[in-house]
Amino acid sequence: MDEWSIDLIIIVYENKIIARSHNQREMLLDPTAHAEMIAITQASAYLQNWRLSDTTIYV
């Protein structure tokens, strides 16, 4: 089975990087520790809002 993964996610708000992450599933032994989930959680904490309006996500 061919697999590919997203190795890095960066989230930008007002031209500033507010979150970045990489896959941490194996390191944390957590099947939900995907780069995008971790970065979204970081960005939400930074913005203190679950809506990530006016952000850009780079993969």
PDB file of N, CA and C in Angstrom:
ATOM      1  N   MET A   1       0.838  -1.178   0.000  1.00  0.00           N
ATOM      2  CA  MET A   1       0.000   0.000   0.000  1.00  0.00           C
ATOM      3  C   MET A   1       0.884   1.242   0.000  1.00  0.00           C
ATOM      4  N   ASP A   2       0.699   2.085  -0.979  1.00  0.00           N
ATOM      5  CA  ASP A   2       1.444   3.340  -1.030  1.00  0.00           C
ATOM      6  C   ASP A   2       0.797   4.341  -0.083  1.00  0.00           C
ATOM      7  N   GLU A   3       1.623   4.968   0.732  1.00  0.00           N
ATOM      8  CA  GLU A   3       1.137   5.990   1.647  1.00  0.00           C
ATOM      9  C   GLU A   3       1.938   7.255   1.435  1.00  0.00           C
ATOM     10  N   TRP A   4       1.304   8.367   1.688  1.00  0.00           N
ATOM     11  CA  TRP A   4       2.005   9.639   1.696  1.00  0.00           C
ATOM     12  C   TRP A   4       1.463  10.432   2.865  1.00  0.00           C
ATOM     13  N   SER A   5       2.254  11.321   3.355  1.00  0.00           N
ATOM     14  CA  SER A   5       1.812  12.106   4.499  1.00  0.00           C
ATOM     15  C   SER A   5       2.182  13.562   4.297  1.00  0.00           C
ATOM     16  N   ILE A   6       1.459  14.395   4.995  1.00  0.00           N
ATOM     17  CA  ILE A   6       1.763  15.821   4.999  1.00  0.00           C
ATOM     18  C   ILE A   6       2.830  16.024   6.060  1.00  0.00           C
ATOM     19  N   ASP A   7       3.985  16.485   5.644  1.00  0.00           N
ATOM     20  CA  ASP A   7       5.103  16.597   6.572  1.00  0.00           C
ATOM     21  C   ASP A   7       5.144  17.920   7.322  1.00  0.00           C
ATOM     22  N   LEU A   8       4.513  18.956   6.772  1.00  0.00           N
ATOM     23  CA  LEU A   8       4.586  20.259   7.421  1.00  0.00           C
ATOM     24  C   LEU A   8       3.350  21.072   7.091  1.00  0.00           C
ATOM     25  N   ILE A   9       2.793  21.707   8.093  1.00  0.00           N
ATOM     26  CA  ILE A   9       1.669  22.623   7.935  1.00  0.00           C
ATOM     27  C   ILE A   9       2.088  23.948   8.552  1.00  0.00           C
ATOM     28  N   ILE A  10       1.808  25.035   7.858  1.00  0.00           N
ATOM     29  CA  ILE A  10       2.056  26.376   8.386  1.00  0.00           C
ATOM     30  C   ILE A  10       0.760  27.163   8.240  1.00  0.00           C
ATOM     31  N   ILE A  11       0.370  27.879   9.295  1.00  0.00           N
ATOM     32  CA  ILE A  11      -0.821  28.722   9.243  1.00  0.00           C
ATOM     33  C   ILE A  11      -0.381  30.162   9.469  1.00  0.00           C
ATOM     34  N   VAL A  12      -0.827  31.043   8.565  1.00  0.00           N
ATOM     35  CA  VAL A  12      -0.431  32.448   8.585  1.00  0.00           C
ATOM     36  C   VAL A  12      -1.659  33.324   8.811  1.00  0.00           C
ATOM     37  N   TYR A  13      -1.489  34.337   9.643  1.00  0.00           N
ATOM     38  CA  TYR A  13      -2.534  35.321   9.920  1.00  0.00           C
ATOM     39  C   TYR A  13      -1.878  36.693   9.939  1.00  0.00           C
ATOM     40  N   GLU A  14      -2.390  37.598   9.137  1.00  0.00           N
ATOM     41  CA  GLU A  14      -1.837  38.956   9.030  1.00  0.00           C
ATOM     42  C   GLU A  14      -0.321  38.930   8.786  1.00  0.00           C
ATOM     43  N   ASN A  15       0.089  38.117   7.823  1.00  0.00           N
ATOM     44  CA  ASN A  15       1.492  37.980   7.407  1.00  0.00           C
ATOM     45  C   ASN A  15       2.422  37.477   8.508  1.00  0.00           C
ATOM     46  N   LYS A  16       1.871  36.820   9.508  1.00  0.00           N
ATOM     47  CA  LYS A  16       2.674  36.264  10.598  1.00  0.00           C
ATOM     48  C   LYS A  16       2.355  34.777  10.735  1.00  0.00           C
ATOM     49  N   ILE A  17       3.399  33.969  10.868  1.00  0.00           N
ATOM     50  CA  ILE A  17       3.186  32.542  11.117  1.00  0.00           C
ATOM     51  C   ILE A  17       2.681  32.392  12.548  1.00  0.00           C
ATOM     52  N   ILE A  18       1.466  31.846  12.679  1.00  0.00           N
ATOM     53  CA  ILE A  18       0.888  31.668  14.011  1.00  0.00           C
ATOM     54  C   ILE A  18       0.884  30.208  14.447  1.00  0.00           C
ATOM     55  N   ALA A  19       1.150  29.299  13.513  1.00  0.00           N
ATOM     56  CA  ALA A  19       1.194  27.880  13.864  1.00  0.00           C
ATOM     57  C   ALA A  19       2.006  27.133  12.824  1.00  0.00           C
ATOM     58  N   ARG A  20       2.689  26.116  13.298  1.00  0.00           N
ATOM     59  CA  ARG A  20       3.393  25.215  12.387  1.00  0.00           C
ATOM     60  C   ARG A  20       3.508  23.870  13.079  1.00  0.00           C
ATOM     61  N   SER A  21       3.425  22.839  12.287  1.00  0.00           N
ATOM     62  CA  SER A  21       3.508  21.506  12.872  1.00  0.00           C
ATOM     63  C   SER A  21       3.886  20.485  11.819  1.00  0.00           C
ATOM     64  N   HIS A  22       4.280  19.328  12.298  1.00  0.00           N
ATOM     65  CA  HIS A  22       4.561  18.174  11.453  1.00  0.00           C
ATOM     66  C   HIS A  22       3.857  16.973  12.078  1.00  0.00           C
ATOM     67  N   ASN A  23       3.751  15.904  11.336  1.00  0.00           N
ATOM     68  CA  ASN A  23       3.111  14.702  11.863  1.00  0.00           C
ATOM     69  C   ASN A  23       3.862  14.207  13.090  1.00  0.00           C
ATOM     70  N   GLN A  24       3.117  13.893  14.135  1.00  0.00           N
ATOM     71  CA  GLN A  24       3.713  13.419  15.380  1.00  0.00           C
ATOM     72  C   GLN A  24       3.052  12.128  15.860  1.00  0.00           C
ATOM     73  N   ARG A  25       2.404  11.419  14.939  1.00  0.00           N
ATOM     74  CA  ARG A  25       1.689  10.190  15.303  1.00  0.00           C
ATOM     75  C   ARG A  25       2.600   9.166  15.949  1.00  0.00           C
ATOM     76  N   GLU A  26       3.720   8.877  15.320  1.00  0.00           N
ATOM     77  CA  GLU A  26       4.617   7.848  15.854  1.00  0.00           C
ATOM     78  C   GLU A  26       5.322   8.319  17.120  1.00  0.00           C
ATOM     79  N   MET A  27       5.730   9.580  17.147  1.00  0.00           N
ATOM     80  CA  MET A  27       6.434  10.106  18.306  1.00  0.00           C
ATOM     81  C   MET A  27       5.529  10.101  19.543  1.00  0.00           C
ATOM     82  N   LEU A  28       4.268  10.489  19.365  1.00  0.00           N
ATOM     83  CA  LEU A  28       3.328  10.562  20.484  1.00  0.00           C
ATOM     84  C   LEU A  28       2.503   9.292  20.665  1.00  0.00           C
ATOM     85  N   LEU A  29       2.663   8.355  19.734  1.00  0.00           N
ATOM     86  CA  LEU A  29       1.849   7.133  19.732  1.00  0.00           C
ATOM     87  C   LEU A  29       0.362   7.483  19.764  1.00  0.00           C
ATOM     88  N   ASP A  30       0.009   8.468  18.948  1.00  0.00           N
ATOM     89  CA  ASP A  30      -1.359   8.985  18.909  1.00  0.00           C
ATOM     90  C   ASP A  30      -1.812   9.044  17.455  1.00  0.00           C
ATOM     91  N   PRO A  31      -2.794   8.245  17.077  1.00  0.00           N
ATOM     92  CA  PRO A  31      -3.231   8.226  15.685  1.00  0.00           C
ATOM     93  C   PRO A  31      -3.880   9.529  15.222  1.00  0.00           C
ATOM     94  N   THR A  32      -4.210  10.422  16.151  1.00  0.00           N
ATOM     95  CA  THR A  32      -4.821  11.699  15.763  1.00  0.00           C
ATOM     96  C   THR A  32      -3.807  12.833  15.661  1.00  0.00           C
ATOM     97  N   ALA A  33      -2.541  12.572  15.906  1.00  0.00           N
ATOM     98  CA  ALA A  33      -1.520  13.623  15.934  1.00  0.00           C
ATOM     99  C   ALA A  33      -1.020  13.958  14.530  1.00  0.00           C
ATOM    100  N   HIS A  34      -1.952  14.284  13.657  1.00  0.00           N
ATOM    101  CA  HIS A  34      -1.620  14.703  12.299  1.00  0.00           C
ATOM    102  C   HIS A  34      -1.177  16.166  12.309  1.00  0.00           C
ATOM    103  N   ALA A  35      -0.314  16.525  11.390  1.00  0.00           N
ATOM    104  CA  ALA A  35       0.221  17.882  11.315  1.00  0.00           C
ATOM    105  C   ALA A  35      -0.887  18.921  11.243  1.00  0.00           C
ATOM    106  N   GLU A  36      -1.894  18.671  10.400  1.00  0.00           N
ATOM    107  CA  GLU A  36      -2.948  19.658  10.230  1.00  0.00           C
ATOM    108  C   GLU A  36      -3.774  19.838  11.495  1.00  0.00           C
ATOM    109  N   MET A  37      -4.038  18.770  12.230  1.00  0.00           N
ATOM    110  CA  MET A  37      -4.823  18.872  13.462  1.00  0.00           C
ATOM    111  C   MET A  37      -4.060  19.647  14.535  1.00  0.00           C
ATOM    112  N   ILE A  38      -2.777  19.376  14.653  1.00  0.00           N
ATOM    113  CA  ILE A  38      -1.957  20.065  15.648  1.00  0.00           C
ATOM    114  C   ILE A  38      -1.848  21.548  15.310  1.00  0.00           C
ATOM    115  N   ALA A  39      -1.609  21.868  14.043  1.00  0.00           N
ATOM    116  CA  ALA A  39      -1.482  23.268  13.630  1.00  0.00           C
ATOM    117  C   ALA A  39      -2.795  24.024  13.816  1.00  0.00           C
ATOM    118  N   ILE A  40      -3.913  23.399  13.499  1.00  0.00           N
ATOM    119  CA  ILE A  40      -5.215  24.047  13.686  1.00  0.00           C
ATOM    120  C   ILE A  40      -5.460  24.315  15.169  1.00  0.00           C
ATOM    121  N   THR A  41      -5.100  23.375  16.024  1.00  0.00           N
ATOM    122  CA  THR A  41      -5.251  23.576  17.465  1.00  0.00           C
ATOM    123  C   THR A  41      -4.381  24.735  17.942  1.00  0.00           C
ATOM    124  N   GLN A  42      -3.148  24.808  17.454  1.00  0.00           N
ATOM    125  CA  GLN A  42      -2.252  25.911  17.821  1.00  0.00           C
ATOM    126  C   GLN A  42      -2.813  27.252  17.358  1.00  0.00           C
ATOM    127  N   ALA A  43      -3.290  27.296  16.114  1.00  0.00           N
ATOM    128  CA  ALA A  43      -3.828  28.541  15.567  1.00  0.00           C
ATOM    129  C   ALA A  43      -5.075  28.980  16.324  1.00  0.00           C
ATOM    130  N   SER A  44      -5.932  28.041  16.664  1.00  0.00           N
ATOM    131  CA  SER A  44      -7.136  28.364  17.431  1.00  0.00           C
ATOM    132  C   SER A  44      -6.775  28.940  18.796  1.00  0.00           C
ATOM    133  N   ALA A  45      -5.773  28.371  19.436  1.00  0.00           N
ATOM    134  CA  ALA A  45      -5.327  28.883  20.730  1.00  0.00           C
ATOM    135  C   ALA A  45      -4.758  30.292  20.580  1.00  0.00           C
ATOM    136  N   TYR A  46      -3.972  30.513  19.532  1.00  0.00           N
ATOM    137  CA  TYR A  46      -3.385  31.833  19.293  1.00  0.00           C
ATOM    138  C   TYR A  46      -4.470  32.883  19.082  1.00  0.00           C
ATOM    139  N   LEU A  47      -5.457  32.548  18.242  1.00  0.00           N
ATOM    140  CA  LEU A  47      -6.529  33.488  17.913  1.00  0.00           C
ATOM    141  C   LEU A  47      -7.625  33.516  18.975  1.00  0.00           C
ATOM    142  N   GLN A  48      -7.602  32.567  19.884  1.00  0.00           N
ATOM    143  CA  GLN A  48      -8.646  32.404  20.892  1.00  0.00           C
ATOM    144  C   GLN A  48     -10.022  32.332  20.241  1.00  0.00           C
ATOM    145  N   ASN A  49     -10.071  31.536  19.164  1.00  0.00           N
ATOM    146  CA  ASN A  49     -11.302  31.376  18.401  1.00  0.00           C
ATOM    147  C   ASN A  49     -11.185  30.093  17.593  1.00  0.00           C
ATOM    148  N   TRP A  50     -12.253  29.337  17.527  1.00  0.00           N
ATOM    149  CA  TRP A  50     -12.210  28.115  16.729  1.00  0.00           C
ATOM    150  C   TRP A  50     -12.357  28.411  15.248  1.00  0.00           C
ATOM    151  N   ARG A  51     -12.835  29.580  14.904  1.00  0.00           N
ATOM    152  CA  ARG A  51     -12.925  29.970  13.495  1.00  0.00           C
ATOM    153  C   ARG A  51     -11.595  30.582  13.074  1.00  0.00           C
ATOM    154  N   LEU A  52     -11.046  30.068  12.019  1.00  0.00           N
ATOM    155  CA  LEU A  52      -9.746  30.553  11.546  1.00  0.00           C
ATOM    156  C   LEU A  52      -9.925  31.507  10.367  1.00  0.00           C
ATOM    157  N   SER A  53     -10.844  32.453  10.535  1.00  0.00           N
ATOM    158  CA  SER A  53     -11.111  33.439   9.486  1.00  0.00           C
ATOM    159  C   SER A  53      -9.849  34.226   9.173  1.00  0.00           C
ATOM    160  N   ASP A  54      -9.681  34.540   7.907  1.00  0.00           N
ATOM    161  CA  ASP A  54      -8.565  35.363   7.427  1.00  0.00           C
ATOM    162  C   ASP A  54      -7.197  34.717   7.645  1.00  0.00           C
ATOM    163  N   THR A  55      -7.167  33.401   7.783  1.00  0.00           N
ATOM    164  CA  THR A  55      -5.884  32.707   7.861  1.00  0.00           C
ATOM    165  C   THR A  55      -5.636  31.976   6.547  1.00  0.00           C
ATOM    166  N   THR A  56      -4.389  31.661   6.315  1.00  0.00           N
ATOM    167  CA  THR A  56      -4.001  30.863   5.154  1.00  0.00           C
ATOM    168  C   THR A  56      -3.233  29.655   5.659  1.00  0.00           C
ATOM    169  N   ILE A  57      -3.618  28.486   5.159  1.00  0.00           N
ATOM    170  CA  ILE A  57      -2.947  27.250   5.546  1.00  0.00           C
ATOM    171  C   ILE A  57      -2.083  26.785   4.383  1.00  0.00           C
ATOM    172  N   TYR A  58      -0.799  26.605   4.648  1.00  0.00           N
ATOM    173  CA  TYR A  58       0.142  26.121   3.646  1.00  0.00           C
ATOM    174  C   TYR A  58       0.515  24.681   3.966  1.00  0.00           C
ATOM    175  N   VAL A  59       0.489  23.849   2.935  1.00  0.00           N
ATOM    176  CA  VAL A  59       0.820  22.431   3.083  1.00  0.00           C
ATOM    177  C   VAL A  59       2.130  22.161   2.377  1.00  0.00           C
TER     178      VAL A  59
END
